[in-house]
Amino acid sequence: MKVITLNDENEIGKVIGDYFCTLLRENPAAVLGLATGASPIPTYQRMISRFNAGDVSFAKVRTFNLDEYCNLPATHPQSYRSFMHAQLFAQVDIAQNNTHFLDGNAMDEAAECSRFDALIEQLGGVDLQLLGIGRNGHIGFNEPADAFTQGSFKVQLAPSTLEANSGYFIDENMPTHAMTMGVGAILRAKEILLVATGAAKAEAVRAMIQGEITPQLPASALQNHPKVTIYLDPAAASLLK
Ligand code: GLP
C-alpha cells in the first residue's frame, strides 16, 4: 500500500482526477470503478474541468458503481445513480448506457447481483477503482462482517452508516439495505485509489493500513492488493504511527 498525505480534499481531488485523465488518454475505453459519498466529489470536479478544457473524453469509458440503495427509486435524488448523474455523468460526454449500477429494486436480487458481476468480467474487469471508506472501515457497502464476501450481494446497513448518511434524507427515513460489490470483486480491480479525509475517518484509516486484515474492518483487505494508493488529508492521517 502506498500512502500519500496531501494538504486537503481539493489537492487530493486534483491529483486523482488527473490520474484518471492520464489513464483515459492512454486507454479511452477504460473500465472505471466509481464511488459515491462526499470523498470523491473533488475528483469528479477535476475530471469535469479537464473535460471542459478539452483534455479528456469519456465517450468510450465504461463505468461500474460500487453500490446502490435498495427500495429507493433510481430517480430519487439520493439514489447513487442520481448522485453520479449530478456529480459527473451529466457534465461530461459519457454514454448513459455505458454506466452500470446494481438495481437495488430488482425482484430477483441474486440474479441481479450475478448479472452485474458477470458484466464486469465480460468487459474485462475494472482498470481503475476509486474508493472512499466508511467510519467503520466499510468499502462500497461492505459492512463489518464475519467473513469477506466475494461477489455482489444485498446488505443490511450498519448503525454507524445509517447515522453517517441519514443527513442526506431530509423528512424521510433512509433505506436500511443496499446492494454492493463484494470485497473480493473490489480486489479484482487492476489498480485502486482510496480517498479519506477528516478526523472521523482517522481510526478506520489506521486500522486499514496498520491493523490486522479482518472482515471486521473490510478495508483492511486492501493490504492484500498489489496496487493500492491511499490519499489522506492530515486529519485522516493523524492516527498513523
Ligand atoms: C458511503 C458509500 C461508500 C463511501 C462511504 C464514505 O455510504 N457507500 O462507498 O465510501 O460511505 O462516504 P463519505 O465519502 O461521504 O464519507
Tab-separated table of C-alpha atoms and ligand atoms in Angstrom:
chain	number	residue	atom	x	y	z
A	1	MET	CA	0.000	0.000	0.000
A	2	LYS	CA	1.262	3.421	-0.869
A	3	VAL	CA	0.081	6.193	1.472
A	4	ILE	CA	0.141	9.827	0.347
A	5	THR	CA	-0.891	12.713	2.610
A	6	LEU	CA	-1.823	15.965	0.874
A	7	ASN	CA	-2.986	19.310	2.253
A	8	ASP	CA	-6.717	18.993	1.717
A	9	GLU	CA	-9.534	17.329	-0.237
A	10	ASN	CA	-9.147	19.668	-3.206
A	11	GLU	CA	-5.485	18.808	-3.649
A	12	ILE	CA	-6.401	15.111	-3.421
A	13	GLY	CA	-9.189	15.541	-5.983
A	14	LYS	CA	-6.806	17.277	-8.369
A	15	VAL	CA	-4.184	14.514	-8.157
A	16	ILE	CA	-6.676	11.657	-8.501
A	17	GLY	CA	-8.741	13.409	-11.190
A	18	ASP	CA	-5.560	13.949	-13.200
A	19	TYR	CA	-4.573	10.303	-12.677
A	20	PHE	CA	-7.898	9.172	-14.170
A	21	CYS	CA	-7.433	11.553	-17.098
A	22	THR	CA	-3.942	10.182	-17.788
A	23	LEU	CA	-5.382	6.653	-17.870
A	24	LEU	CA	-8.148	7.750	-20.264
A	25	ARG	CA	-5.681	9.351	-22.619
A	26	GLU	CA	-3.790	6.027	-22.789
A	27	ASN	CA	-6.909	3.856	-22.799
A	28	PRO	CA	-10.013	5.851	-23.829
A	29	ALA	CA	-12.283	2.794	-23.334
A	30	ALA	CA	-11.046	2.011	-19.809
A	31	VAL	CA	-13.376	0.388	-17.295
A	32	LEU	CA	-13.690	2.641	-14.258
A	33	GLY	CA	-14.962	1.655	-10.826
A	34	LEU	CA	-16.710	4.635	-9.265
A	35	ALA	CA	-17.758	5.583	-5.749
A	36	THR	CA	-20.292	7.904	-4.182
A	37	GLY	CA	-20.255	9.917	-0.942
A	38	ALA	CA	-18.527	13.209	-0.244
A	39	SER	CA	-14.972	11.898	-0.681
A	40	PRO	CA	-14.901	11.503	-4.495
A	41	ILE	CA	-16.631	14.814	-5.307
A	42	PRO	CA	-13.423	16.874	-5.734
A	43	THR	CA	-12.087	14.118	-8.017
A	44	TYR	CA	-15.197	14.324	-10.189
A	45	GLN	CA	-14.921	18.124	-10.252
A	46	ARG	CA	-11.363	17.833	-11.523
A	47	MET	CA	-12.439	15.353	-14.227
A	48	ILE	CA	-15.160	17.794	-15.323
A	49	SER	CA	-12.744	20.720	-15.508
A	50	ARG	CA	-10.255	18.636	-17.534
A	51	PHE	CA	-13.132	17.625	-19.843
A	52	ASN	CA	-14.201	21.279	-20.231
A	53	ALA	CA	-10.610	22.172	-21.080
A	54	GLY	CA	-10.728	19.619	-23.915
A	55	ASP	CA	-8.060	17.421	-22.290
A	56	VAL	CA	-10.069	14.239	-21.976
A	57	SER	CA	-13.113	12.459	-23.342
A	58	PHE	CA	-15.370	9.949	-21.585
A	59	ALA	CA	-17.155	8.936	-24.798
A	60	LYS	CA	-15.827	5.362	-24.762
A	61	VAL	CA	-15.459	4.880	-20.996
A	62	ARG	CA	-17.398	2.128	-19.229
A	63	THR	CA	-18.216	2.586	-15.541
A	64	PHE	CA	-19.404	0.418	-12.676
A	65	ASN	CA	-20.619	1.934	-9.438
A	66	LEU	CA	-19.815	0.136	-6.233
A	67	ASP	CA	-23.234	0.144	-4.675
A	68	GLU	CA	-26.852	1.302	-4.691
A	69	TYR	CA	-29.595	1.601	-2.093
A	70	CYS	CA	-32.468	-0.884	-2.029
A	71	ASN	CA	-36.091	0.232	-2.063
A	72	LEU	CA	-35.293	3.668	-3.414
A	73	PRO	CA	-36.431	4.607	-6.931
A	74	ALA	CA	-33.475	5.131	-9.295
A	75	THR	CA	-34.892	8.608	-9.958
A	76	HIS	CA	-34.824	9.561	-6.248
A	77	PRO	CA	-32.360	12.445	-5.728
A	78	GLN	CA	-30.423	10.373	-3.164
A	79	SER	CA	-30.065	7.266	-5.298
A	80	TYR	CA	-26.459	6.679	-6.265
A	81	ARG	CA	-27.483	6.745	-9.918
A	82	SER	CA	-28.825	10.287	-9.380
A	83	PHE	CA	-25.682	11.215	-7.464
A	84	MET	CA	-23.426	10.097	-10.309
A	85	HIS	CA	-25.594	11.848	-12.872
A	86	ALA	CA	-25.438	15.133	-10.953
A	87	GLN	CA	-21.793	14.971	-9.898
A	88	LEU	CA	-20.216	13.655	-13.104
A	89	PHE	CA	-22.173	11.983	-15.881
A	90	ALA	CA	-24.404	14.932	-16.879
A	91	GLN	CA	-21.351	17.159	-17.136
A	92	VAL	CA	-19.151	15.057	-19.427
A	93	ASP	CA	-19.605	13.200	-22.721
A	94	ILE	CA	-20.169	9.768	-21.205
A	95	ALA	CA	-22.734	7.469	-22.866
A	96	GLN	CA	-25.519	6.713	-20.415
A	97	ASN	CA	-25.688	3.068	-21.485
A	98	ASN	CA	-22.010	2.617	-20.626
A	99	THR	CA	-22.710	3.443	-16.955
A	100	HIS	CA	-23.611	0.407	-14.878
A	101	PHE	CA	-25.289	0.125	-11.489
A	102	LEU	CA	-26.697	-2.613	-9.347
A	103	ASP	CA	-30.501	-2.348	-9.421
A	104	GLY	CA	-31.427	-2.066	-5.761
A	105	ASN	CA	-35.076	-2.599	-6.653
A	106	ALA	CA	-34.627	-5.860	-8.550
A	107	MET	CA	-37.221	-8.522	-7.688
A	108	ASP	CA	-34.675	-11.309	-8.045
A	109	GLU	CA	-31.753	-9.927	-6.056
A	110	ALA	CA	-29.438	-12.898	-6.580
A	111	ALA	CA	-29.965	-12.763	-10.353
A	112	GLU	CA	-29.276	-9.031	-10.352
A	113	CYS	CA	-26.023	-9.486	-8.441
A	114	SER	CA	-24.918	-12.261	-10.833
A	115	ARG	CA	-25.783	-10.088	-13.851
A	116	PHE	CA	-23.679	-7.214	-12.528
A	117	ASP	CA	-20.682	-9.388	-11.608
A	118	ALA	CA	-20.775	-11.173	-14.962
A	119	LEU	CA	-20.898	-7.874	-16.856
A	120	ILE	CA	-17.768	-6.600	-15.078
A	121	GLU	CA	-15.925	-9.768	-16.105
A	122	GLN	CA	-17.319	-9.592	-19.638
A	123	LEU	CA	-15.971	-6.054	-20.083
A	124	GLY	CA	-12.526	-7.184	-18.934
A	125	GLY	CA	-12.638	-6.174	-15.255
A	126	VAL	CA	-12.148	-2.788	-13.620
A	127	ASP	CA	-8.963	-0.973	-14.685
A	128	LEU	CA	-9.033	1.719	-12.004
A	129	GLN	CA	-11.255	1.674	-8.920
A	130	LEU	CA	-11.973	4.762	-6.828
A	131	LEU	CA	-12.948	4.156	-3.199
A	132	GLY	CA	-13.934	6.064	-0.098
A	133	ILE	CA	-14.065	4.473	3.340
A	134	GLY	CA	-16.811	4.423	5.949
A	135	ARG	CA	-16.192	5.414	9.552
A	136	ASN	CA	-16.449	1.740	10.431
A	137	GLY	CA	-13.962	0.736	7.729
A	138	HIS	CA	-16.544	-0.242	5.095
A	139	ILE	CA	-15.723	-0.096	1.396
A	140	GLY	CA	-18.645	0.106	-1.001
A	141	PHE	CA	-21.297	-1.036	1.453
A	142	ASN	CA	-19.300	-3.988	2.756
A	143	GLU	CA	-20.032	-3.564	6.443
A	144	PRO	CA	-18.018	-5.257	9.203
A	145	ALA	CA	-18.808	-8.980	8.999
A	146	ASP	CA	-17.577	-12.443	9.951
A	147	ALA	CA	-16.174	-13.196	6.506
A	148	PHE	CA	-15.083	-11.318	3.391
A	149	THR	CA	-17.670	-11.516	0.631
A	150	GLN	CA	-16.791	-12.241	-2.978
A	151	GLY	CA	-19.487	-11.241	-5.456
A	152	SER	CA	-22.188	-8.585	-5.191
A	153	PHE	CA	-24.844	-9.066	-2.523
A	154	LYS	CA	-27.618	-7.368	-0.556
A	155	VAL	CA	-26.501	-5.991	2.789
A	156	GLN	CA	-28.149	-4.564	5.888
A	157	LEU	CA	-26.540	-1.203	6.618
A	158	ALA	CA	-24.689	-0.849	9.930
A	159	PRO	CA	-25.924	1.647	12.569
A	160	SER	CA	-22.878	3.906	12.036
A	161	THR	CA	-23.588	4.007	8.282
A	162	LEU	CA	-27.231	4.893	8.882
A	163	GLU	CA	-26.077	7.661	11.202
A	164	ALA	CA	-23.432	8.954	8.762
A	165	ASN	CA	-25.774	9.025	5.757
A	166	SER	CA	-29.168	9.841	7.277
A	167	GLY	CA	-28.491	13.583	6.938
A	168	TYR	CA	-28.954	13.185	3.178
A	169	PHE	CA	-32.538	12.018	3.721
A	170	ILE	CA	-34.466	15.042	4.930
A	171	ASP	CA	-38.040	14.338	6.128
A	172	GLU	CA	-37.816	10.650	5.247
A	173	ASN	CA	-36.172	7.504	6.516
A	174	MET	CA	-33.080	6.405	4.671
A	175	PRO	CA	-33.002	2.916	3.184
A	176	THR	CA	-31.836	0.223	5.606
A	177	HIS	CA	-30.419	-2.051	2.903
A	178	ALA	CA	-28.229	-1.731	-0.156
A	179	MET	CA	-26.615	-3.842	-2.838
A	180	THR	CA	-22.856	-3.692	-3.087
A	181	MET	CA	-19.927	-5.192	-4.937
A	182	GLY	CA	-18.220	-7.688	-2.635
A	183	VAL	CA	-14.736	-7.206	-1.223
A	184	GLY	CA	-13.420	-9.980	-3.487
A	185	ALA	CA	-14.757	-8.212	-6.568
A	186	ILE	CA	-13.292	-4.867	-5.459
A	187	LEU	CA	-9.884	-6.522	-5.030
A	188	ARG	CA	-10.010	-7.788	-8.629
A	189	ALA	CA	-9.622	-4.206	-9.910
A	190	LYS	CA	-6.203	-3.798	-11.530
A	191	GLU	CA	-5.490	-0.663	-9.506
A	192	ILE	CA	-7.254	1.017	-6.563
A	193	LEU	CA	-7.186	4.605	-5.276
A	194	LEU	CA	-8.832	5.297	-1.911
A	195	VAL	CA	-9.635	8.755	-0.512
A	196	ALA	CA	-10.184	9.510	3.168
A	197	THR	CA	-10.437	12.967	4.669
A	198	GLY	CA	-11.370	14.312	8.087
A	199	ALA	CA	-10.799	13.190	11.668
A	200	ALA	CA	-13.920	10.973	11.660
A	201	LYS	CA	-12.043	8.594	9.317
A	202	ALA	CA	-8.733	8.564	11.243
A	203	GLU	CA	-9.332	5.376	13.246
A	204	ALA	CA	-10.670	3.447	10.231
A	205	VAL	CA	-7.640	4.640	8.231
A	206	ARG	CA	-5.225	3.497	10.940
A	207	ALA	CA	-6.859	0.073	11.146
A	208	MET	CA	-6.999	-0.286	7.340
A	209	ILE	CA	-3.276	0.404	6.940
A	210	GLN	CA	-1.693	-0.729	10.184
A	211	GLY	CA	-4.229	-3.125	11.722
A	212	GLU	CA	-4.722	-6.838	11.100
A	213	ILE	CA	-6.529	-7.991	7.982
A	214	THR	CA	-10.019	-8.800	9.195
A	215	PRO	CA	-13.556	-8.763	7.763
A	216	GLN	CA	-14.491	-6.748	10.844
A	217	LEU	CA	-12.621	-3.879	9.114
A	218	PRO	CA	-13.412	-4.585	5.449
A	219	ALA	CA	-10.942	-2.005	4.058
A	220	SER	CA	-8.066	-3.946	5.677
A	221	ALA	CA	-8.439	-6.443	2.790
A	222	LEU	CA	-6.773	-3.802	0.594
A	223	GLN	CA	-3.462	-4.751	2.250
A	224	ASN	CA	-3.598	-7.872	0.035
A	225	HIS	CA	-3.884	-5.895	-3.221
A	226	PRO	CA	-0.651	-5.263	-5.190
A	227	LYS	CA	-1.517	-1.756	-6.435
A	228	VAL	CA	-3.343	0.444	-3.931
A	229	THR	CA	-2.714	4.113	-3.170
A	230	ILE	CA	-4.368	5.736	-0.174
A	231	TYR	CA	-4.804	9.516	-0.325
A	232	LEU	CA	-5.286	11.247	3.029
A	233	ASP	CA	-5.560	14.725	4.430
A	234	PRO	CA	-3.652	15.450	7.680
A	235	ALA	CA	-6.735	14.822	9.870
A	236	ALA	CA	-7.419	11.383	8.366
A	237	ALA	CA	-3.708	10.511	8.687
A	238	SER	CA	-3.457	11.732	12.291
A	239	LEU	CA	-3.525	8.298	13.993
A	240	LEU	CA	-0.940	6.608	11.757
A	241	LYS	CA	2.245	5.600	13.561
B	1	GLP	C1	-20.940	5.633	1.654
B	1	GLP	C2	-20.649	4.764	0.422
B	1	GLP	C3	-19.210	4.419	0.361
B	1	GLP	C4	-18.425	5.624	0.802
B	1	GLP	C5	-18.588	5.819	2.283
B	1	GLP	C6	-17.990	7.108	2.815
B	1	GLP	O1	-22.077	5.344	2.303
B	1	GLP	N1	-21.429	3.583	0.268
B	1	GLP	O2	-18.872	3.980	-0.952
B	1	GLP	O3	-17.061	5.446	0.529
B	1	GLP	O4	-19.939	5.648	2.647
B	1	GLP	O5	-18.719	8.211	2.418
B	1	GLP	P1	-18.187	9.720	2.533
B	1	GLP	O6	-17.159	9.858	1.470
B	1	GLP	O7	-19.390	10.574	2.305
B	1	GLP	O8	-17.620	9.851	3.893
